[in-house]
Amino acid sequence: MSSYTRVALVTGANKGIGFAIARDLCREFPGDVLLTARDEARGRAAVQQLQAEGLSPRFHQLDIDDLQSIRALRDFLRKEYGGLNVLVNNAGIAFKTDDPTPFDIQAEMTVKTNFFATRNVCNELLPIVKPHGRVVNVSSSQGSQALENCSEDLQEKFRCETLTEEDLVDLMKKFVEDTKNEVHEREGWPSSAYGVSKLGVTVLSRILARRLEEKRKADRILLNACCPGWVKTDLGGAHASRKVEEGAETPVYLALLPPDATEPHGQLVCDKVVQNW
């Protein structure tokens, strides 16, 4: 296995925070950096931009909403690298606050991509992550905010240490169903589809980390969720307080945790500091 080149992969890396993460990893990661994007032309343009800066990322197409696309990437990683060393799940969507799309459609689409598609990437790629691998799920403090705005009953469920992945999936499906039936507020949900989707990502990260601890403890893989902060991107908008370079700092820090590190693991990390859950 050791004859393989090391490889780090960033999803949704053609712009914004994902692009900044890929750039930093090109500078600091000792191996290949795979920049992935749904749109091949945009992805290749991003690669060219980094090449113009003297960096050398590789490109691979990935649409996280498409299971076949995820599996094609998995097969490529297996064949080319014998697995994966670093996975940064950054791809995600958000509707603008003034978007006229009905709330239930926003909820369905946002949860589908940010939670379910990210979960699919984890389920397909975690089995090929090598010992001492690092997995970073880009979440958001809006997820923590959404948790605070949930009913006490829902808060208890999301915070439960024994919550299973199946339980979490049921909760996320219930949110979408409740918005369709226009009862989400009555059922204790906040009115932020993005917040709930990222709450799902944070809790999923805790569950997956626990599973790694149980099944692959000796491999010392560290998996965390992080909040990049409010960043000037297409998603964050022009009024955000941070530049993309600053938004990339914590994800890159988690991606490059030294091989002998034992923590953080299964945490939500903001500004390189573990957050209380």
Tab-separated table of N, CA and C in Angstrom, residues 108-253:
chain	number	residue	atom	x	y	z
A	108	GLU	N	-36.726	20.564	1.149
A	108	GLU	CA	-36.440	19.280	0.498
A	108	GLU	C	-35.109	19.312	-0.247
A	109	MET	N	-34.882	20.369	-1.023
A	109	MET	CA	-33.663	20.453	-1.838
A	109	MET	C	-32.415	20.662	-0.980
A	110	THR	N	-32.539	21.498	0.046
A	110	THR	CA	-31.386	21.801	0.898
A	110	THR	C	-30.969	20.575	1.710
A	111	VAL	N	-31.945	19.884	2.272
A	111	VAL	CA	-31.651	18.688	3.068
A	111	VAL	C	-31.134	17.565	2.157
A	112	LYS	N	-31.698	17.472	0.956
A	112	LYS	CA	-31.272	16.437	-0.001
A	112	LYS	C	-29.779	16.565	-0.299
A	113	THR	N	-29.320	17.776	-0.583
A	113	THR	CA	-27.902	17.974	-0.933
A	113	THR	C	-27.007	18.034	0.303
A	114	ASN	N	-27.336	18.920	1.234
A	114	ASN	CA	-26.423	19.159	2.354
A	114	ASN	C	-26.337	17.988	3.321
A	115	PHE	N	-27.452	17.300	3.525
A	115	PHE	CA	-27.422	16.167	4.449
A	115	PHE	C	-27.312	14.824	3.719
A	116	PHE	N	-28.319	14.493	2.905
A	116	PHE	CA	-28.362	13.150	2.321
A	116	PHE	C	-27.215	12.879	1.349
A	117	ALA	N	-26.878	13.874	0.516
A	117	ALA	CA	-25.784	13.662	-0.436
A	117	ALA	C	-24.433	13.588	0.284
A	118	THR	N	-24.247	14.427	1.302
A	118	THR	CA	-23.008	14.364	2.094
A	118	THR	C	-22.898	13.009	2.779
A	119	ARG	N	-24.027	12.518	3.282
A	119	ARG	CA	-24.051	11.188	3.912
A	119	ARG	C	-23.664	10.107	2.904
A	120	ASN	N	-24.160	10.216	1.669
A	120	ASN	CA	-23.800	9.240	0.633
A	120	ASN	C	-22.294	9.255	0.357
A	121	VAL	N	-21.717	10.460	0.286
A	121	VAL	CA	-20.270	10.559	0.057
A	121	VAL	C	-19.526	9.862	1.203
A	122	CYS	N	-19.945	10.128	2.434
A	122	CYS	CA	-19.316	9.482	3.597
A	122	CYS	C	-19.457	7.961	3.528
A	123	ASN	N	-20.661	7.492	3.233
A	123	ASN	CA	-20.898	6.049	3.213
A	123	ASN	C	-20.099	5.333	2.120
A	124	GLU	N	-19.896	6.005	0.987
A	124	GLU	CA	-19.144	5.391	-0.112
A	124	GLU	C	-17.629	5.519	0.078
A	125	LEU	N	-17.180	6.641	0.645
A	125	LEU	CA	-15.733	6.895	0.707
A	125	LEU	C	-15.072	6.547	2.037
A	126	LEU	N	-15.827	6.560	3.143
A	126	LEU	CA	-15.213	6.224	4.440
A	126	LEU	C	-14.554	4.838	4.442
A	127	PRO	N	-15.176	3.828	3.806
A	127	PRO	CA	-14.531	2.510	3.812
A	127	PRO	C	-13.157	2.487	3.128
A	128	ILE	N	-12.865	3.455	2.243
A	128	ILE	CA	-11.555	3.452	1.573
A	128	ILE	C	-10.583	4.480	2.179
A	129	VAL	N	-11.008	5.157	3.251
A	129	VAL	CA	-10.090	6.080	3.930
A	129	VAL	C	-9.021	5.246	4.648
A	130	LYS	N	-7.773	5.622	4.435
A	130	LYS	CA	-6.645	4.843	4.964
A	130	LYS	C	-6.391	5.158	6.439
A	131	PRO	N	-5.618	4.298	7.115
A	131	PRO	CA	-5.234	4.582	8.507
A	131	PRO	C	-4.627	5.984	8.628
A	132	HIS	N	-4.915	6.650	9.729
A	132	HIS	CA	-4.502	8.040	10.003
A	132	HIS	C	-5.151	9.039	9.043
A	133	GLY	N	-6.234	8.596	8.356
A	133	GLY	CA	-6.952	9.491	7.453
A	133	GLY	C	-7.668	10.587	8.230
A	134	ARG	N	-8.020	11.642	7.512
A	134	ARG	CA	-8.728	12.781	8.113
A	134	ARG	C	-9.969	13.083	7.284
A	135	VAL	N	-11.108	13.211	7.973
A	135	VAL	CA	-12.369	13.531	7.299
A	135	VAL	C	-12.935	14.793	7.926
A	136	VAL	N	-13.254	15.767	7.083
A	136	VAL	CA	-13.762	17.055	7.552
A	136	VAL	C	-15.085	17.342	6.856
A	137	ASN	N	-16.145	17.475	7.634
A	137	ASN	CA	-17.449	17.845	7.082
A	137	ASN	C	-17.699	19.318	7.372
A	138	VAL	N	-17.776	20.112	6.315
A	138	VAL	CA	-17.996	21.544	6.507
A	138	VAL	C	-19.462	21.757	6.881
A	139	SER	N	-19.674	22.143	8.130
A	139	SER	CA	-21.020	22.389	8.630
A	139	SER	C	-21.193	23.900	8.785
A	140	SER	N	-21.897	24.321	9.821
A	140	SER	CA	-22.117	25.754	10.017
A	140	SER	C	-22.624	26.009	11.422
A	141	SER	N	-22.286	27.179	11.953
A	141	SER	CA	-22.841	27.548	13.263
A	141	SER	C	-24.353	27.736	13.152
A	142	GLN	N	-24.849	27.884	11.910
A	142	GLN	CA	-26.308	27.954	11.723
A	142	GLN	C	-26.971	26.634	12.113
A	143	GLY	N	-26.198	25.552	12.053
A	143	GLY	CA	-26.708	24.265	12.519
A	143	GLY	C	-26.910	24.282	14.022
A	144	SER	N	-25.935	24.860	14.742
A	144	SER	CA	-26.047	24.977	16.206
A	144	SER	C	-27.197	25.905	16.571
A	145	GLN	N	-27.335	26.982	15.789
A	145	GLN	CA	-28.428	27.935	15.994
A	145	GLN	C	-29.778	27.236	15.798
A	146	ALA	N	-29.843	26.409	14.753
A	146	ALA	CA	-31.086	25.663	14.484
A	146	ALA	C	-31.419	24.746	15.656
A	147	LEU	N	-30.386	24.115	16.223
A	147	LEU	CA	-30.599	23.229	17.374
A	147	LEU	C	-31.196	24.005	18.547
A	148	GLU	N	-30.621	25.173	18.815
A	148	GLU	CA	-31.119	26.026	19.909
A	148	GLU	C	-32.584	26.402	19.682
A	149	ASN	N	-32.967	26.539	18.400
A	149	ASN	CA	-34.330	26.968	18.061
A	149	ASN	C	-35.312	25.799	17.888
A	150	CYS	N	-34.823	24.579	18.115
A	150	CYS	CA	-35.712	23.408	18.091
A	150	CYS	C	-36.450	23.291	19.428
A	151	SER	N	-37.554	22.547	19.429
A	151	SER	CA	-38.259	22.263	20.678
A	151	SER	C	-37.337	21.451	21.592
A	152	GLU	N	-37.635	21.443	22.888
A	152	GLU	CA	-36.804	20.692	23.836
A	152	GLU	C	-36.759	19.213	23.478
A	153	ASP	N	-37.886	18.699	23.030
A	153	ASP	CA	-37.982	17.294	22.643
A	153	ASP	C	-37.007	16.982	21.503
A	154	LEU	N	-36.996	17.843	20.461
A	154	LEU	CA	-36.089	17.634	19.333
A	154	LEU	C	-34.633	17.819	19.761
A	155	GLN	N	-34.381	18.830	20.605
A	155	GLN	CA	-33.013	19.055	21.090
A	155	GLN	C	-32.480	17.811	21.783
A	156	GLU	N	-33.330	17.218	22.590
A	156	GLU	CA	-32.943	16.012	23.332
A	156	GLU	C	-32.583	14.883	22.363
A	157	LYS	N	-33.389	14.739	21.314
A	157	LYS	CA	-33.134	13.688	20.326
A	157	LYS	C	-31.801	13.920	19.609
A	158	PHE	N	-31.588	15.150	19.125
A	158	PHE	CA	-30.363	15.449	18.383
A	158	PHE	C	-29.102	15.349	19.255
A	159	ARG	N	-29.257	15.634	20.550
A	159	ARG	CA	-28.089	15.593	21.444
A	159	ARG	C	-27.819	14.205	22.018
A	160	CYS	N	-28.759	13.292	21.816
A	160	CYS	CA	-28.658	11.956	22.419
A	160	CYS	C	-27.399	11.221	21.938
A	161	GLU	N	-26.604	10.746	22.884
A	161	GLU	CA	-25.333	10.071	22.564
A	161	GLU	C	-25.531	8.738	21.845
A	162	THR	N	-26.731	8.167	21.965
A	162	THR	CA	-26.970	6.847	21.351
A	162	THR	C	-27.815	6.941	20.077
A	163	LEU	N	-28.054	8.163	19.602
A	163	LEU	CA	-28.800	8.351	18.355
A	163	LEU	C	-28.094	7.605	17.227
A	164	THR	N	-28.839	6.807	16.480
A	164	THR	CA	-28.230	6.061	15.370
A	164	THR	C	-28.367	6.854	14.072
A	165	GLU	N	-27.639	6.399	13.061
A	165	GLU	CA	-27.739	7.049	11.747
A	165	GLU	C	-29.165	6.934	11.212
A	166	GLU	N	-29.792	5.785	11.448
A	166	GLU	CA	-31.177	5.575	10.993
A	166	GLU	C	-32.125	6.560	11.691
A	167	ASP	N	-31.925	6.751	12.994
A	167	ASP	CA	-32.752	7.714	13.746
A	167	ASP	C	-32.597	9.115	13.154
A	168	LEU	N	-31.349	9.467	12.858
A	168	LEU	CA	-31.058	10.800	12.317
A	168	LEU	C	-31.711	10.979	10.952
A	169	VAL	N	-31.610	9.948	10.120
A	169	VAL	CA	-32.246	9.983	8.795
A	169	VAL	C	-33.757	10.203	8.947
A	170	ASP	N	-34.357	9.497	9.897
A	170	ASP	CA	-35.801	9.656	10.143
A	170	ASP	C	-36.138	11.086	10.567
A	171	LEU	N	-35.310	11.667	11.420
A	171	LEU	CA	-35.537	13.053	11.869
A	171	LEU	C	-35.469	14.024	10.683
A	172	MET	N	-34.457	13.845	9.819
A	172	MET	CA	-34.300	14.753	8.671
A	172	MET	C	-35.469	14.596	7.687
A	173	LYS	N	-35.929	13.358	7.523
A	173	LYS	CA	-37.088	13.127	6.645
A	173	LYS	C	-38.343	13.757	7.250
A	174	LYS	N	-38.451	13.671	8.566
A	174	LYS	CA	-39.618	14.243	9.246
A	174	LYS	C	-39.668	15.761	9.073
A	175	PHE	N	-38.512	16.407	9.170
A	175	PHE	CA	-38.469	17.865	8.950
A	175	PHE	C	-39.039	18.214	7.573
A	176	VAL	N	-38.574	17.500	6.548
A	176	VAL	CA	-39.032	17.775	5.182
A	176	VAL	C	-40.539	17.509	5.061
A	177	GLU	N	-41.001	16.387	5.623
A	177	GLU	CA	-42.434	16.053	5.601
A	177	GLU	C	-43.265	17.126	6.318
A	178	ASP	N	-42.766	17.547	7.491
A	178	ASP	CA	-43.500	18.550	8.276
A	178	ASP	C	-43.605	19.883	7.538
A	179	THR	N	-42.577	20.239	6.763
A	179	THR	CA	-42.672	21.489	5.980
A	179	THR	C	-43.704	21.330	4.873
A	180	LYS	N	-43.736	20.133	4.264
A	180	LYS	CA	-44.732	19.866	3.203
A	180	LYS	C	-46.149	19.998	3.746
A	181	ASN	N	-46.350	19.507	4.966
A	181	ASN	CA	-47.673	19.539	5.586
A	181	ASN	C	-47.937	20.838	6.344
A	182	GLU	N	-46.982	21.770	6.230
A	182	GLU	CA	-47.083	23.094	6.868
A	182	GLU	C	-47.289	23.005	8.381
A	183	VAL	N	-46.639	22.018	9.002
A	183	VAL	CA	-46.756	21.879	10.463
A	183	VAL	C	-45.382	21.913	11.141
A	184	HIS	N	-44.340	22.342	10.388
A	184	HIS	CA	-42.992	22.220	10.956
A	184	HIS	C	-42.809	23.058	12.234
A	185	GLU	N	-43.429	24.236	12.277
A	185	GLU	CA	-43.282	25.067	13.488
A	185	GLU	C	-44.004	24.423	14.668
A	186	ARG	N	-45.194	23.911	14.389
A	186	ARG	CA	-45.967	23.252	15.443
A	186	ARG	C	-45.235	22.010	15.968
A	187	GLU	N	-44.483	21.359	15.074
A	187	GLU	CA	-43.754	20.143	15.437
A	187	GLU	C	-42.398	20.455	16.087
A	188	GLY	N	-42.132	21.750	16.282
A	188	GLY	CA	-40.926	22.127	17.029
A	188	GLY	C	-39.687	22.443	16.211
A	189	TRP	N	-39.853	22.578	14.875
A	189	TRP	CA	-38.706	22.870	14.008
A	189	TRP	C	-38.497	24.366	13.823
A	190	PRO	N	-37.256	24.805	13.645
A	190	PRO	CA	-37.021	26.211	13.294
A	190	PRO	C	-37.307	26.434	11.804
A	191	SER	N	-37.415	27.697	11.388
A	191	SER	CA	-37.701	27.973	9.974
A	191	SER	C	-36.429	28.283	9.189
A	192	SER	N	-35.426	27.452	9.357
A	192	SER	CA	-34.202	27.573	8.566
A	192	SER	C	-33.850	26.212	7.980
A	193	ALA	N	-34.123	26.058	6.685
A	193	ALA	CA	-33.814	24.787	6.016
A	193	ALA	C	-32.303	24.553	6.021
A	194	TYR	N	-31.548	25.614	5.781
A	194	TYR	CA	-30.088	25.502	5.775
A	194	TYR	C	-29.584	25.105	7.167
A	195	GLY	N	-30.120	25.766	8.180
A	195	GLY	CA	-29.724	25.460	9.558
A	195	GLY	C	-29.986	24.006	9.925
A	196	VAL	N	-31.186	23.514	9.598
A	196	VAL	CA	-31.529	22.122	9.923
A	196	VAL	C	-30.642	21.153	9.129
A	197	SER	N	-30.366	21.481	7.859
A	197	SER	CA	-29.517	20.595	7.038
A	197	SER	C	-28.115	20.500	7.637
A	198	LYS	N	-27.586	21.618	8.146
A	198	LYS	CA	-26.238	21.622	8.728
A	198	LYS	C	-26.220	21.025	10.146
A	199	LEU	N	-27.338	21.148	10.853
A	199	LEU	CA	-27.492	20.432	12.122
A	199	LEU	C	-27.348	18.932	11.847
A	200	GLY	N	-27.976	18.483	10.782
A	200	GLY	CA	-27.872	17.080	10.375
A	200	GLY	C	-26.432	16.672	10.099
A	201	VAL	N	-25.677	17.546	9.424
A	201	VAL	CA	-24.271	17.254	9.097
A	201	VAL	C	-23.432	17.129	10.368
A	202	THR	N	-23.651	18.036	11.316
A	202	THR	CA	-22.894	17.995	12.567
A	202	THR	C	-23.194	16.720	13.351
A	203	VAL	N	-24.471	16.381	13.465
A	203	VAL	CA	-24.856	15.185	14.228
A	203	VAL	C	-24.395	13.918	13.498
A	204	LEU	N	-24.492	13.914	12.171
A	204	LEU	CA	-23.987	12.781	11.386
A	204	LEU	C	-22.493	12.576	11.663
A	205	SER	N	-21.755	13.666	11.750
A	205	SER	CA	-20.310	13.587	12.000
A	205	SER	C	-20.035	12.921	13.339
A	206	ARG	N	-20.829	13.256	14.338
A	206	ARG	CA	-20.674	12.639	15.666
A	206	ARG	C	-20.935	11.129	15.595
A	207	ILE	N	-21.980	10.757	14.857
A	207	ILE	CA	-22.351	9.342	14.728
A	207	ILE	C	-21.277	8.552	13.969
A	208	LEU	N	-20.799	9.127	12.853
A	208	LEU	CA	-19.784	8.435	12.044
A	208	LEU	C	-18.471	8.298	12.808
A	209	ALA	N	-18.121	9.323	13.597
A	209	ALA	CA	-16.890	9.278	14.402
A	209	ALA	C	-16.993	8.160	15.440
A	210	ARG	N	-18.166	8.050	16.040
A	210	ARG	CA	-18.396	7.008	17.035
A	210	ARG	C	-18.238	5.618	16.389
A	211	ARG	N	-18.765	5.484	15.177
A	211	ARG	CA	-18.667	4.201	14.476
A	211	ARG	C	-17.202	3.863	14.143
A	212	LEU	N	-16.426	4.863	13.722
A	212	LEU	CA	-14.994	4.641	13.448
A	212	LEU	C	-14.280	4.173	14.714
A	213	GLU	N	-14.670	4.768	15.823
A	213	GLU	CA	-14.094	4.417	17.128
A	213	GLU	C	-14.377	2.952	17.466
A	214	GLU	N	-15.573	2.513	17.121
A	214	GLU	CA	-15.978	1.134	17.421
A	214	GLU	C	-15.372	0.118	16.450
A	215	LYS	N	-15.381	0.471	15.150
A	215	LYS	CA	-15.011	-0.520	14.134
A	215	LYS	C	-13.555	-0.441	13.668
A	216	ARG	N	-12.960	0.769	13.736
A	216	ARG	CA	-11.613	0.931	13.163
A	216	ARG	C	-10.695	1.719	14.102
A	217	LYS	N	-10.808	1.456	15.385
A	217	LYS	CA	-10.076	2.233	16.390
A	217	LYS	C	-8.570	2.297	16.110
A	218	ALA	N	-8.010	1.151	15.719
A	218	ALA	CA	-6.558	1.069	15.491
A	218	ALA	C	-6.096	1.943	14.324
A	219	ASP	N	-7.020	2.278	13.422
A	219	ASP	CA	-6.654	3.086	12.247
A	219	ASP	C	-6.488	4.577	12.566
A	220	ARG	N	-6.980	4.967	13.730
A	220	ARG	CA	-6.822	6.352	14.217
A	220	ARG	C	-7.218	7.412	13.182
A	221	ILE	N	-8.337	7.154	12.531
A	221	ILE	CA	-8.912	8.140	11.609
A	221	ILE	C	-9.631	9.186	12.447
A	222	LEU	N	-9.448	10.447	12.116
A	222	LEU	CA	-10.153	11.516	12.841
A	222	LEU	C	-11.183	12.155	11.912
A	223	LEU	N	-12.425	12.218	12.383
A	223	LEU	CA	-13.523	12.787	11.601
A	223	LEU	C	-14.203	13.880	12.420
A	224	ASN	N	-14.302	15.069	11.849
A	224	ASN	CA	-14.917	16.200	12.554
A	224	ASN	C	-15.789	17.024	11.624
A	225	ALA	N	-16.699	17.774	12.237
A	225	ALA	CA	-17.455	18.803	11.519
A	225	ALA	C	-16.831	20.144	11.880
A	226	CYS	N	-16.977	21.130	11.008
A	226	CYS	CA	-16.436	22.445	11.360
A	226	CYS	C	-17.334	23.548	10.827
A	227	CYS	N	-17.162	24.710	11.420
A	227	CYS	CA	-17.859	25.905	10.950
A	227	CYS	C	-16.811	26.875	10.426
A	228	PRO	N	-16.891	27.230	9.142
A	228	PRO	CA	-15.884	28.141	8.585
A	228	PRO	C	-16.108	29.611	8.952
A	229	GLY	N	-17.261	29.898	9.573
A	229	GLY	CA	-17.599	31.295	9.867
A	229	GLY	C	-18.402	31.903	8.718
A	230	TRP	N	-18.759	33.186	8.885
A	230	TRP	CA	-19.561	33.874	7.857
A	230	TRP	C	-18.614	34.446	6.818
A	231	VAL	N	-18.587	33.809	5.654
A	231	VAL	CA	-17.544	34.085	4.665
A	231	VAL	C	-18.117	34.702	3.402
A	232	LYS	N	-17.347	35.654	2.826
A	232	LYS	CA	-17.736	36.309	1.576
A	232	LYS	C	-17.651	35.317	0.419
A	233	THR	N	-18.771	34.659	0.128
A	233	THR	CA	-18.852	33.726	-1.004
A	233	THR	C	-20.207	33.946	-1.657
A	234	ASP	N	-20.463	33.220	-2.760
A	234	ASP	CA	-21.800	33.287	-3.380
A	234	ASP	C	-22.844	32.896	-2.352
A	235	LEU	N	-22.490	31.923	-1.480
A	235	LEU	CA	-23.435	31.428	-0.486
A	235	LEU	C	-23.554	32.413	0.680
A	236	GLY	N	-22.429	32.933	1.147
A	236	GLY	CA	-22.431	33.810	2.330
A	236	GLY	C	-22.826	35.250	2.039
A	237	GLY	N	-22.646	35.658	0.790
A	237	GLY	CA	-23.000	37.019	0.408
A	237	GLY	C	-21.863	38.010	0.626
A	238	ALA	N	-22.052	39.218	0.100
A	238	ALA	CA	-20.985	40.235	0.097
A	238	ALA	C	-20.785	40.892	1.455
A	239	HIS	N	-21.787	40.804	2.344
A	239	HIS	CA	-21.690	41.503	3.641
A	239	HIS	C	-20.972	40.684	4.708
A	240	ALA	N	-20.593	39.454	4.350
A	240	ALA	CA	-19.944	38.577	5.333
A	240	ALA	C	-18.647	39.191	5.847
A	241	SER	N	-18.279	38.778	7.073
A	241	SER	CA	-17.149	39.418	7.748
A	241	SER	C	-15.791	38.808	7.412
A	242	ARG	N	-15.786	37.604	6.815
A	242	ARG	CA	-14.506	36.930	6.573
A	242	ARG	C	-14.200	36.744	5.100
A	243	LYS	N	-12.922	36.770	4.788
A	243	LYS	CA	-12.483	36.418	3.435
A	243	LYS	C	-12.481	34.887	3.336
A	244	VAL	N	-12.523	34.377	2.090
A	244	VAL	CA	-12.542	32.919	1.908
A	244	VAL	C	-11.302	32.259	2.523
A	245	GLU	N	-10.165	32.950	2.446
A	245	GLU	CA	-8.928	32.380	3.006
A	245	GLU	C	-9.100	32.082	4.495
A	246	GLU	N	-9.804	32.987	5.191
A	246	GLU	CA	-10.041	32.781	6.635
A	246	GLU	C	-11.023	31.627	6.853
A	247	GLY	N	-11.997	31.525	5.978
A	247	GLY	CA	-12.979	30.439	6.068
A	247	GLY	C	-12.344	29.069	5.889
A	248	ALA	N	-11.251	29.033	5.128
A	248	ALA	CA	-10.572	27.755	4.850
A	248	ALA	C	-9.696	27.298	6.018
A	249	GLU	N	-9.359	28.208	6.932
A	249	GLU	CA	-8.354	27.899	7.969
A	249	GLU	C	-8.697	26.675	8.823
A	250	THR	N	-9.898	26.660	9.407
A	250	THR	CA	-10.258	25.541	10.289
A	250	THR	C	-10.415	24.219	9.530
A	251	PRO	N	-11.098	24.191	8.367
A	251	PRO	CA	-11.149	22.928	7.615
A	251	PRO	C	-9.757	22.382	7.276
A	252	VAL	N	-8.846	23.274	6.881
A	252	VAL	CA	-7.488	22.838	6.514
A	252	VAL	C	-6.730	22.345	7.749
A	253	TYR	N	-6.897	23.047	8.859
A	253	TYR	CA	-6.275	22.630	10.127
A	253	TYR	C	-6.716	21.204	10.482
